[in-house]
mmCIF file of C-alpha atoms in Angstrom:
data_model
loop_
_atom_site.group_PDB
_atom_site.id
_atom_site.type_symbol
_atom_site.label_atom_id
_atom_site.label_comp_id
_atom_site.label_asym_id
_atom_site.label_seq_id
_atom_site.Cartn_x
_atom_site.Cartn_y
_atom_site.Cartn_z
ATOM 1 C CA UNK A 965 27.850 -8.207 8.593
ATOM 2 C CA UNK A 966 25.455 -5.907 6.872
ATOM 3 C CA UNK A 967 22.124 -5.879 5.738
ATOM 4 C CA UNK A 968 21.030 -4.485 2.504
ATOM 5 C CA UNK A 969 17.275 -3.802 2.333
ATOM 6 C CA UNK A 970 15.888 -2.824 -1.242
ATOM 7 C CA UNK A 971 12.356 -1.808 -2.116
ATOM 8 C CA UNK A 972 9.575 -3.385 -4.065
ATOM 9 C CA UNK A 973 6.419 -1.027 -4.312
ATOM 10 C CA UNK A 974 3.333 -2.750 -5.251
ATOM 11 C CA UNK A 975 -0.081 -1.759 -5.022
ATOM 12 C CA UNK A 976 -1.225 -0.882 -2.469
ATOM 13 C CA UNK A 977 0.113 2.404 -1.160
ATOM 14 C CA UNK A 978 1.404 3.151 2.244
ATOM 15 C CA UNK A 979 3.937 1.894 4.287
ATOM 16 C CA UNK A 980 4.654 -1.146 6.324
ATOM 17 C CA UNK A 981 3.515 -4.437 5.469
ATOM 18 C CA UNK A 982 5.362 -6.439 3.121
ATOM 19 C CA UNK A 983 4.585 -7.818 -0.291
ATOM 20 C CA UNK A 984 1.410 -5.906 -0.681
ATOM 21 C CA UNK A 985 0.539 -3.476 -3.062
ATOM 22 C CA UNK A 986 -0.084 0.288 -2.747
ATOM 23 C CA UNK A 987 -1.689 0.083 0.636
ATOM 24 C CA UNK A 988 -0.748 0.026 3.935
ATOM 25 C CA UNK A 989 0.416 -3.313 3.914
ATOM 26 C CA UNK A 990 2.299 -3.142 0.826
ATOM 27 C CA UNK A 991 4.619 -0.353 0.196
ATOM 28 C CA UNK A 992 7.738 -2.252 0.974
ATOM 29 C CA UNK A 993 9.126 -5.430 0.452
ATOM 30 C CA UNK A 994 12.314 -5.823 2.211
ATOM 31 C CA UNK A 995 14.820 -8.672 1.118
ATOM 32 C CA UNK A 996 17.713 -9.673 2.946
ATOM 33 C CA UNK A 997 20.683 -10.345 0.605
ATOM 34 C CA UNK A 998 22.918 -12.370 3.016
ATOM 35 C CA UNK A 999 21.722 -15.453 4.632
ATOM 36 C CA UNK A 1000 20.758 -14.805 7.877
ATOM 37 C CA UNK A 1001 17.652 -14.519 9.892
ATOM 38 C CA UNK A 1002 16.572 -11.104 11.395
ATOM 39 C CA UNK A 1003 13.897 -9.090 12.985
ATOM 40 C CA UNK A 1004 12.782 -5.395 11.948
ATOM 41 C CA UNK A 1005 10.945 -2.952 14.157
ATOM 42 C CA UNK A 1006 9.609 0.086 12.346
ATOM 43 C CA UNK A 1007 7.668 3.388 12.827
ATOM 44 C CA UNK A 1008 6.513 5.251 9.922
ATOM 45 C CA UNK A 1009 4.436 8.358 9.726
ATOM 46 C CA UNK A 1010 1.903 8.874 6.086
ATOM 47 C CA UNK A 1011 0.391 12.164 6.040
ATOM 48 C CA UNK A 1012 -2.886 10.480 3.996
ATOM 49 C CA UNK A 1013 -4.011 7.332 3.128
ATOM 50 C CA UNK A 1014 -4.426 6.803 -1.034
ATOM 51 C CA UNK A 1015 -5.317 3.534 -2.478
ATOM 52 C CA UNK A 1016 -5.314 2.823 -6.293
ATOM 53 C CA UNK A 1017 -5.380 6.672 -6.268
ATOM 54 C CA UNK A 1018 -8.485 7.069 -3.994
ATOM 55 C CA UNK A 1019 -9.009 8.454 -0.899
ATOM 56 C CA UNK A 1020 -11.375 10.037 1.458
ATOM 57 C CA UNK A 1021 -12.543 13.401 1.530
ATOM 58 C CA UNK A 1022 -11.076 13.937 4.582
ATOM 59 C CA UNK A 1023 -7.282 13.202 5.251
ATOM 60 C CA UNK A 1024 -6.119 10.494 6.913
ATOM 61 C CA UNK A 1025 -2.699 10.692 8.253
ATOM 62 C CA UNK A 1026 -1.637 7.486 10.028
ATOM 63 C CA UNK A 1027 1.436 6.823 12.675
ATOM 64 C CA UNK A 1028 2.302 2.730 11.870
ATOM 65 C CA UNK A 1029 4.475 0.679 14.327
ATOM 66 C CA UNK A 1030 5.356 -2.357 13.336
ATOM 67 C CA UNK A 1031 7.134 -5.678 13.826
ATOM 68 C CA UNK A 1032 8.446 -8.484 11.631
ATOM 69 C CA UNK A 1033 10.215 -11.503 11.649
ATOM 70 C CA UNK A 1034 12.401 -12.583 8.063
ATOM 71 C CA UNK A 1035 13.395 -15.820 8.176
ATOM 72 C CA UNK A 1036 16.649 -16.710 5.960
ATOM 73 C CA UNK A 1037 14.368 -19.339 4.567
ATOM 74 C CA UNK A 1038 12.335 -16.690 2.619
ATOM 75 C CA UNK A 1039 9.677 -16.787 5.242
ATOM 76 C CA UNK A 1040 8.242 -14.009 6.874
ATOM 77 C CA UNK A 1041 5.686 -12.588 9.235
ATOM 78 C CA UNK A 1042 4.855 -8.917 10.276
ATOM 79 C CA UNK A 1043 2.328 -7.325 12.624
ATOM 80 C CA UNK A 1044 1.482 -3.665 12.250
ATOM 81 C CA UNK A 1045 -1.455 -0.651 13.240
ATOM 82 C CA UNK A 1046 -2.403 1.996 11.857
ATOM 83 C CA UNK A 1047 -3.066 4.845 14.263
ATOM 84 C CA UNK A 1048 -5.021 8.279 13.178
ATOM 85 C CA UNK A 1049 -3.807 11.252 14.147
ATOM 86 C CA UNK A 1050 -6.219 13.870 12.646
ATOM 87 C CA UNK A 1051 -7.803 16.739 14.504
ATOM 88 C CA UNK A 1052 -11.069 15.288 13.837
ATOM 89 C CA UNK A 1053 -10.650 11.638 15.365
ATOM 90 C CA UNK A 1054 -7.694 10.107 17.285
ATOM 91 C CA UNK A 1055 -7.487 6.625 17.313
ATOM 92 C CA UNK A 1056 -6.214 2.972 16.210
ATOM 93 C CA UNK A 1057 -8.168 2.808 12.597
ATOM 94 C CA UNK A 1058 -6.546 -0.307 11.675
ATOM 95 C CA UNK A 1059 -4.778 -3.459 12.651
ATOM 96 C CA UNK A 1060 -3.328 -5.706 9.820
ATOM 97 C CA UNK A 1061 -1.039 -9.040 9.915
ATOM 98 C CA UNK A 1062 0.828 -10.536 7.459
ATOM 99 C CA UNK A 1063 2.874 -13.566 6.533
ATOM 100 C CA UNK A 1064 4.320 -15.272 3.388
ATOM 101 C CA UNK A 1065 7.557 -16.161 1.241
ATOM 102 C CA UNK A 1066 10.463 -14.123 -0.307
ATOM 103 C CA UNK A 1067 12.573 -15.559 -2.725
ATOM 104 C CA UNK A 1068 15.510 -14.299 -4.633
ATOM 105 C CA UNK A 1069 17.240 -16.638 -7.544
ATOM 106 C CA UNK A 1070 19.828 -14.817 -9.924
ATOM 107 C CA UNK A 1071 17.731 -11.818 -11.922
ATOM 108 C CA UNK A 1072 14.603 -13.190 -10.427
ATOM 109 C CA UNK A 1073 12.539 -12.099 -7.169
ATOM 110 C CA UNK A 1074 9.319 -12.428 -5.869
ATOM 111 C CA UNK A 1075 7.007 -14.330 -3.325
ATOM 112 C CA UNK A 1076 3.762 -14.598 -1.933
ATOM 113 C CA UNK A 1077 2.063 -13.093 1.359
ATOM 114 C CA UNK A 1078 -1.302 -13.374 2.683
ATOM 115 C CA UNK A 1079 -2.644 -10.597 4.976
ATOM 116 C CA UNK A 1080 -5.479 -9.969 7.353
ATOM 117 C CA UNK A 1081 -7.358 -6.537 7.975
ATOM 118 C CA UNK A 1082 -8.526 -5.432 11.015
ATOM 119 C CA UNK A 1083 -10.327 -2.067 10.681
ATOM 120 C CA UNK A 1084 -12.260 -0.099 13.302
ATOM 121 C CA UNK A 1085 -16.083 0.328 12.666
ATOM 122 C CA UNK A 1086 -15.678 3.969 12.920
ATOM 123 C CA UNK A 1087 -13.062 4.074 9.991
ATOM 124 C CA UNK A 1088 -13.558 6.081 6.931
ATOM 125 C CA UNK A 1089 -10.680 4.297 5.222
ATOM 126 C CA UNK A 1090 -11.285 3.620 1.253
ATOM 127 C CA UNK A 1091 -10.315 0.211 2.326
ATOM 128 C CA UNK A 1092 -12.249 0.044 5.479
ATOM 129 C CA UNK A 1093 -14.355 -2.835 3.600
ATOM 130 C CA UNK A 1094 -11.419 -5.344 3.203
ATOM 131 C CA UNK A 1095 -10.986 -8.127 5.303
ATOM 132 C CA UNK A 1096 -7.905 -9.837 3.783
ATOM 133 C CA UNK A 1097 -5.698 -10.343 0.515
ATOM 134 C CA UNK A 1098 -3.555 -12.967 -1.118
ATOM 135 C CA UNK A 1099 -1.006 -11.289 -3.098
ATOM 136 C CA UNK A 1100 2.000 -12.765 -5.453
ATOM 137 C CA UNK A 1101 4.744 -10.837 -7.007
ATOM 138 C CA UNK A 1102 7.559 -11.915 -9.936
ATOM 139 C CA UNK A 1103 10.448 -9.440 -11.033
ATOM 140 C CA UNK A 1104 13.123 -9.888 -13.286
ATOM 141 C CA UNK A 1105 16.337 -7.351 -13.523
ATOM 142 C CA UNK A 1106 17.098 -6.206 -16.401
ATOM 143 C CA UNK A 1107 19.967 -4.268 -15.494
ATOM 144 C CA UNK A 1108 18.468 -1.076 -16.957
ATOM 145 C CA UNK A 1109 15.551 -1.443 -15.199
ATOM 146 C CA UNK A 1110 13.917 -4.006 -12.957
ATOM 147 C CA UNK A 1111 10.558 -5.014 -13.800
ATOM 148 C CA UNK A 1112 7.952 -6.481 -11.355
ATOM 149 C CA UNK A 1113 4.574 -8.128 -11.862
ATOM 150 C CA UNK A 1114 2.207 -7.878 -9.086
ATOM 151 C CA UNK A 1115 -1.757 -9.929 -8.778
ATOM 152 C CA UNK A 1116 -3.632 -9.567 -5.691
ATOM 153 C CA UNK A 1117 -7.093 -10.960 -4.607
ATOM 154 C CA UNK A 1118 -9.017 -8.621 -2.061
ATOM 155 C CA UNK A 1119 -11.484 -10.102 0.083
ATOM 156 C CA UNK A 1120 -14.233 -7.331 0.944
ATOM 157 C CA UNK A 1121 -16.760 -7.733 3.933
ATOM 158 C CA UNK A 1122 -20.521 -8.108 2.227
ATOM 159 C CA UNK A 1123 -19.320 -7.807 -1.398
ATOM 160 C CA UNK A 1124 -17.724 -9.877 -3.932
ATOM 161 C CA UNK A 1125 -13.999 -9.958 -4.197
ATOM 162 C CA UNK A 1126 -11.450 -7.680 -6.226
ATOM 163 C CA UNK A 1127 -8.737 -8.816 -8.459
ATOM 164 C CA UNK A 1128 -6.023 -5.886 -8.736
ATOM 165 C CA UNK A 1129 -2.719 -6.315 -10.966
ATOM 166 C CA UNK A 1130 0.177 -3.978 -11.079
ATOM 167 C CA UNK A 1131 3.278 -3.509 -13.376
ATOM 168 C CA UNK A 1132 6.262 -1.785 -11.913
ATOM 169 C CA UNK A 1133 9.617 -0.422 -13.492
ATOM 170 C CA UNK A 1134 12.118 0.522 -11.666
ATOM 171 C CA UNK A 1135 15.784 1.317 -10.835
ATOM 172 C CA UNK A 1136 18.332 1.583 -7.800
ATOM 173 C CA UNK A 1137 21.205 4.036 -7.367
ATOM 174 C CA UNK A 1138 23.366 4.037 -4.658
ATOM 175 C CA UNK A 1139 25.642 6.595 -2.857
ATOM 176 C CA UNK A 1140 27.479 7.274 0.390
ATOM 177 C CA UNK A 1141 29.408 3.941 -0.030
ATOM 178 C CA UNK A 1142 25.784 2.206 -1.088
ATOM 179 C CA UNK A 1143 24.463 3.262 2.365
ATOM 180 C CA UNK A 1144 22.328 5.816 0.446
ATOM 181 C CA UNK A 1145 19.483 3.838 -2.062
ATOM 182 C CA UNK A 1146 17.419 6.005 -4.480
ATOM 183 C CA UNK A 1147 14.758 3.934 -6.476
ATOM 184 C CA UNK A 1148 12.618 6.155 -9.001
ATOM 185 C CA UNK A 1149 9.623 3.897 -9.903
ATOM 186 C CA UNK A 1150 6.674 4.486 -12.073
ATOM 187 C CA UNK A 1151 3.581 1.710 -11.665
ATOM 188 C CA UNK A 1152 0.732 1.110 -13.551
ATOM 189 C CA UNK A 1153 -2.708 -0.502 -11.473
ATOM 190 C CA UNK A 1154 -5.613 -2.124 -13.008
ATOM 191 C CA UNK A 1155 -8.528 -3.692 -11.456
ATOM 192 C CA UNK A 1156 -11.993 -4.125 -10.096
ATOM 193 C CA UNK A 1157 -13.787 -1.723 -7.672
ATOM 194 C CA UNK A 1158 -16.038 -3.900 -5.361
ATOM 195 C CA UNK A 1159 -13.888 -2.139 -2.646
ATOM 196 C CA UNK A 1160 -14.972 1.314 -3.637
ATOM 197 C CA UNK A 1161 -18.506 0.783 -3.623
ATOM 198 C CA UNK A 1162 -18.322 -0.783 -0.376
ATOM 199 C CA UNK A 1163 -16.720 2.334 0.765
ATOM 200 C CA UNK A 1164 -19.246 4.656 -0.607
ATOM 201 C CA UNK A 1165 -22.069 2.643 0.833
ATOM 202 C CA UNK A 1166 -20.534 1.659 4.388
ATOM 203 C CA UNK A 1167 -18.085 4.504 5.259
ATOM 204 C CA UNK A 1168 -18.228 7.415 3.181
ATOM 205 C CA UNK A 1169 -21.623 7.651 3.421
ATOM 206 C CA UNK A 1170 -23.053 5.078 6.095
ATOM 207 C CA UNK A 1171 -20.915 5.878 8.793
ATOM 208 C CA UNK A 1172 -21.038 9.704 8.636
ATOM 209 C CA UNK A 1173 -24.993 9.853 8.278
ATOM 210 C CA UNK A 1174 -26.310 12.285 10.806
ATOM 211 C CA UNK A 1175 -23.061 12.337 12.716
ATOM 212 C CA UNK A 1176 -21.615 15.716 11.784
ATOM 213 C CA UNK A 1177 -18.308 14.283 10.177
ATOM 214 C CA UNK A 1178 -18.699 16.706 6.939
ATOM 215 C CA UNK A 1179 -19.749 16.703 3.314
ATOM 216 C CA UNK A 1180 -18.984 13.495 1.376
ATOM 217 C CA UNK A 1181 -17.967 15.450 -1.630
ATOM 218 C CA UNK A 1182 -19.542 12.911 -3.885
ATOM 219 C CA UNK A 1183 -22.599 14.656 -4.546
ATOM 220 C CA UNK A 1184 -24.690 11.318 -3.920
ATOM 221 C CA UNK A 1185 -27.659 11.165 -1.766
ATOM 222 C CA UNK A 1186 -27.694 10.058 1.952
ATOM 223 C CA UNK A 1187 -28.420 6.730 0.980
ATOM 224 C CA UNK A 1188 -26.235 3.764 2.042
ATOM 225 C CA UNK A 1189 -27.991 1.998 -1.351
ATOM 226 C CA UNK A 1190 -24.964 3.211 -3.463
ATOM 227 C CA UNK A 1191 -23.841 1.427 -6.705
ATOM 228 C CA UNK A 1192 -20.824 1.927 -9.239
ATOM 229 C CA UNK A 1193 -21.215 1.111 -12.694
ATOM 230 C CA UNK A 1194 -19.574 -1.780 -14.236
ATOM 231 C CA UNK A 1195 -17.983 -2.262 -10.784
ATOM 232 C CA UNK A 1196 -17.022 -5.726 -11.906
ATOM 233 C CA UNK A 1197 -14.962 -4.619 -14.964
ATOM 234 C CA UNK A 1198 -10.938 -4.617 -14.841
ATOM 235 C CA UNK A 1199 -10.494 -1.151 -15.389
ATOM 236 C CA UNK A 1200 -7.048 0.956 -15.887
ATOM 237 C CA UNK A 1201 -6.754 2.341 -11.953
ATOM 238 C CA UNK A 1202 -3.995 4.213 -11.397
ATOM 239 C CA UNK A 1203 -0.347 5.639 -12.181
ATOM 240 C CA UNK A 1204 2.294 5.933 -9.060
ATOM 241 C CA UNK A 1205 5.311 8.257 -9.724
ATOM 242 C CA UNK A 1206 7.706 7.750 -6.448
ATOM 243 C CA UNK A 1207 11.091 8.012 -5.706
ATOM 244 C CA UNK A 1208 11.989 5.995 -2.571
ATOM 245 C CA UNK A 1209 14.898 7.282 -0.297
ATOM 246 C CA UNK A 1210 16.324 4.649 2.072
ATOM 247 C CA UNK A 1211 19.599 5.935 3.822
ATOM 248 C CA UNK A 1212 21.512 2.739 6.274
ATOM 249 C CA UNK A 1213 23.201 3.889 9.613
ATOM 250 C CA UNK A 1214 25.026 0.629 11.183
ATOM 251 C CA UNK A 1215 21.010 -1.011 12.212
ATOM 252 C CA UNK A 1216 19.076 1.916 11.352
ATOM 253 C CA UNK A 1217 17.200 2.534 8.229
ATOM 254 C CA UNK A 1218 16.096 5.903 7.630
ATOM 255 C CA UNK A 1219 13.089 6.195 4.618
ATOM 256 C CA UNK A 1220 11.228 8.773 2.813
ATOM 257 C CA UNK A 1221 9.038 8.657 -0.125
ATOM 258 C CA UNK A 1222 7.546 11.145 -1.854
ATOM 259 C CA UNK A 1223 4.466 9.668 -4.211
ATOM 260 C CA UNK A 1224 2.082 10.787 -7.129
ATOM 261 C CA UNK A 1225 -1.048 9.291 -7.703
ATOM 262 C CA UNK A 1226 -2.834 9.531 -11.297
ATOM 263 C CA UNK A 1227 -5.953 7.747 -10.548
ATOM 264 C CA UNK A 1228 -7.849 6.686 -13.903
ATOM 265 C CA UNK A 1229 -11.205 5.418 -14.703
ATOM 266 C CA UNK A 1230 -13.742 7.748 -12.763
ATOM 267 C CA UNK A 1231 -16.357 5.925 -11.426
ATOM 268 C CA UNK A 1232 -19.986 6.426 -12.079
ATOM 269 C CA UNK A 1233 -22.133 6.448 -9.164
ATOM 270 C CA UNK A 1234 -25.337 6.104 -8.181
ATOM 271 C CA UNK A 1235 -28.367 5.369 -6.122
ATOM 272 C CA UNK A 1236 -31.846 5.718 -6.063
ATOM 273 C CA UNK A 1237 -32.273 9.204 -7.585
ATOM 274 C CA UNK A 1238 -28.639 10.568 -8.315
ATOM 275 C CA UNK A 1239 -26.498 9.843 -11.035
ATOM 276 C CA UNK A 1240 -22.972 11.392 -10.842
ATOM 277 C CA UNK A 1241 -19.452 10.619 -12.667
ATOM 278 C CA UNK A 1242 -16.901 11.628 -9.767
ATOM 279 C CA UNK A 1243 -13.908 14.096 -10.607
ATOM 280 C CA UNK A 1244 -10.475 12.523 -10.176
ATOM 281 C CA UNK A 1245 -7.493 14.399 -9.518
ATOM 282 C CA UNK A 1246 -3.854 13.896 -9.126
ATOM 283 C CA UNK A 1247 -2.763 13.426 -5.323
ATOM 284 C CA UNK A 1248 0.636 13.817 -3.654
ATOM 285 C CA UNK A 1249 1.307 12.552 -0.557
ATOM 286 C CA UNK A 1250 4.400 11.273 1.203
ATOM 287 C CA UNK A 1251 5.620 8.807 4.149
ATOM 288 C CA UNK A 1252 8.583 8.905 6.676
ATOM 289 C CA UNK A 1253 9.770 6.257 8.597
ATOM 290 C CA UNK A 1254 13.108 4.736 10.831
ATOM 291 C CA UNK A 1255 13.534 0.839 11.238
ATOM 292 C CA UNK A 1256 16.167 -0.642 13.685
ATOM 293 C CA UNK A 1257 17.098 -4.358 12.238
ATOM 294 C CA UNK A 1258 18.763 -6.853 14.755
ATOM 295 C CA UNK A 1259 19.922 -10.938 14.807
ATOM 296 C CA UNK A 1260 17.970 -13.040 17.301
#
């Protein structure tokens, strides 16, 4: 009995949750094509945390263990934590819990999920104001390419909710008796940026104020009264290029994913006495991991 796992990358950029989008909860969606239930244990490493092409000025490398249960009916539940391995600080920076439902019908596939995020109060993660999300995806296989639509609502602590959508095009190639999967993908993301405004107010400036952790690199004065112009506007946020690689060996799954984020729509950030437009640059980052699946 062989399990085949396929990648669906969704917004959020990171590695171990399912049905999310470009963040630590949404990098991979695992789908069993056979009709049986299984557990999946995973340990992965990402060299920096990037969300919608945005990141903190101090790198956030994470070691991420996770455990999930995937029922043959399509329901799943997953628990993960992110351990910050930076030289400046080592700590559990994030714990998140996810549950949802996945389906596969002929050429259609998709699902819905909900995730709760528990960030360390000292976290400088660009998503550190987010406390939860609801995500839905729908995909269709055109043979030449698979197209996936994604829509997510992010619930922010102390601010309004964000709505972020994505459109992804990918194709899977197989080698070594179909044990090696190569899945080049291009993704486009757009949405509001309340999460980013809260990050500047609470983390990038607020948590660092007077702590000597380093320069924010933003040019904004040390005041947590920070705003972003047109934060509610549905702007084009990011283009993501990826080439996920996955090798299956018995019940082990080895993966490597190089990623290039091309952030769009520079934010205009202002406080009481400062007005700047951020300088967005392409970001190359990567993740590597090993998983083990077993039948209960």
